[in-house]
């Protein structure tokens, strides 16, 4: 199970998404000096004066995608279901970026001095690429099994 490359990809996707949940996605800046005014995390935006605005939708999307990726590892006996789960996880990650853009647009009225991207915002993109590699590896295994079934009488 874990010796298959797609299982390692899925495990790495799970780890990257959990790290995304833990680290800040970015920072809103205050004025021309570039000091940090608010921290944008997956669970909410916290300001320097203690203000808090929830972004629990991002947290739910990342958590669901991490759980789907983790449990997809154990579907190695049913490759077609595994392919569907990888596609579902990829759609969730694309949805994460859409929802993030919506939250950023809504919060741009409150914080008008700019946004600095955090490293954790790039991790779902890396996970999306790893999901694509997982899809290719699973599809290659499925094609190999189907080609071997054609040789049997």
Coordinates of N, CA and C in Angstrom, one line a residue, residues 39-47 50-60 99 102-104 106-107 111:
X39 N -3.2 39.3 10.6 CA -2.7 38.1 10.1 C -3.9 37.3 9.5
X40 N -3.8 36.8 8.3 CA -4.8 36.0 7.6 C -4.5 34.5 7.8
X41 N -5.3 33.8 8.6 CA -5.1 32.4 8.7 C -6.3 31.7 8.1
X42 N -6.2 30.4 8.0 CA -7.4 29.6 7.5 C -8.6 29.7 8.4
X43 N -8.4 29.9 9.6 CA -9.6 29.9 10.5 C -10.1 31.4 10.8
X44 N -9.3 32.4 10.5 CA -9.8 33.7 10.7 C -8.7 34.8 10.5
X45 N -9.1 36.0 10.5 CA -8.2 37.2 10.4 C -8.1 37.8 11.8
X46 N -6.9 37.9 12.3 CA -6.7 38.6 13.6 C -6.0 39.9 13.4
X47 N -6.5 41.0 13.9 CA -5.9 42.3 13.8 C -5.0 42.6 15.0
X50 N -6.8 43.3 18.4 CA -7.6 42.2 18.9 C -8.8 41.9 18.1
X51 N -9.1 42.6 17.0 CA -10.2 42.3 16.2 C -10.1 40.9 15.5
X52 N -11.2 40.3 15.4 CA -11.2 38.9 14.8 C -12.3 38.8 13.8
X53 N -12.0 38.3 12.6 CA -13.1 38.0 11.7 C -12.9 36.5 11.2
X54 N -13.9 35.8 11.3 CA -13.8 34.3 11.0 C -13.8 34.1 9.5
X55 N -13.0 33.1 9.1 CA -13.0 32.6 7.7 C -13.0 31.1 7.8
X56 N -14.0 30.6 8.6 CA -14.1 29.1 8.8 C -14.3 28.3 7.6
X57 N -14.8 29.0 6.5 CA -15.1 28.2 5.3 C -13.8 27.7 4.7
X58 N -12.7 28.5 4.7 CA -11.4 28.1 4.3 C -10.9 26.9 5.1
X59 N -11.1 27.0 6.4 CA -10.6 25.9 7.3 C -11.3 24.6 6.9
X60 N -12.6 24.7 6.7 CA -13.4 23.5 6.4 C -13.0 22.9 5.1
X99 N -12.6 30.7 -2.9 CA -13.2 31.2 -1.6 C -12.1 32.2 -1.0
X102 N -12.5 35.4 -2.7 CA -13.7 36.1 -2.2 C -13.5 36.7 -0.9
X103 N -12.9 36.0 0.1 CA -12.6 36.6 1.4 C -11.6 37.8 1.3
X104 N -10.6 37.7 0.4 CA -9.7 38.7 0.2 C -10.4 40.0 -0.4
X106 N -13.6 40.7 0.0 CA -14.5 41.3 1.0 C -13.7 42.0 2.1
X107 N -12.5 41.5 2.4 CA -11.7 42.2 3.5 C -10.9 43.3 3.0
X111 N -9.1 46.5 5.1 CA -7.7 46.7 5.1 C -7.3 47.2 3.7

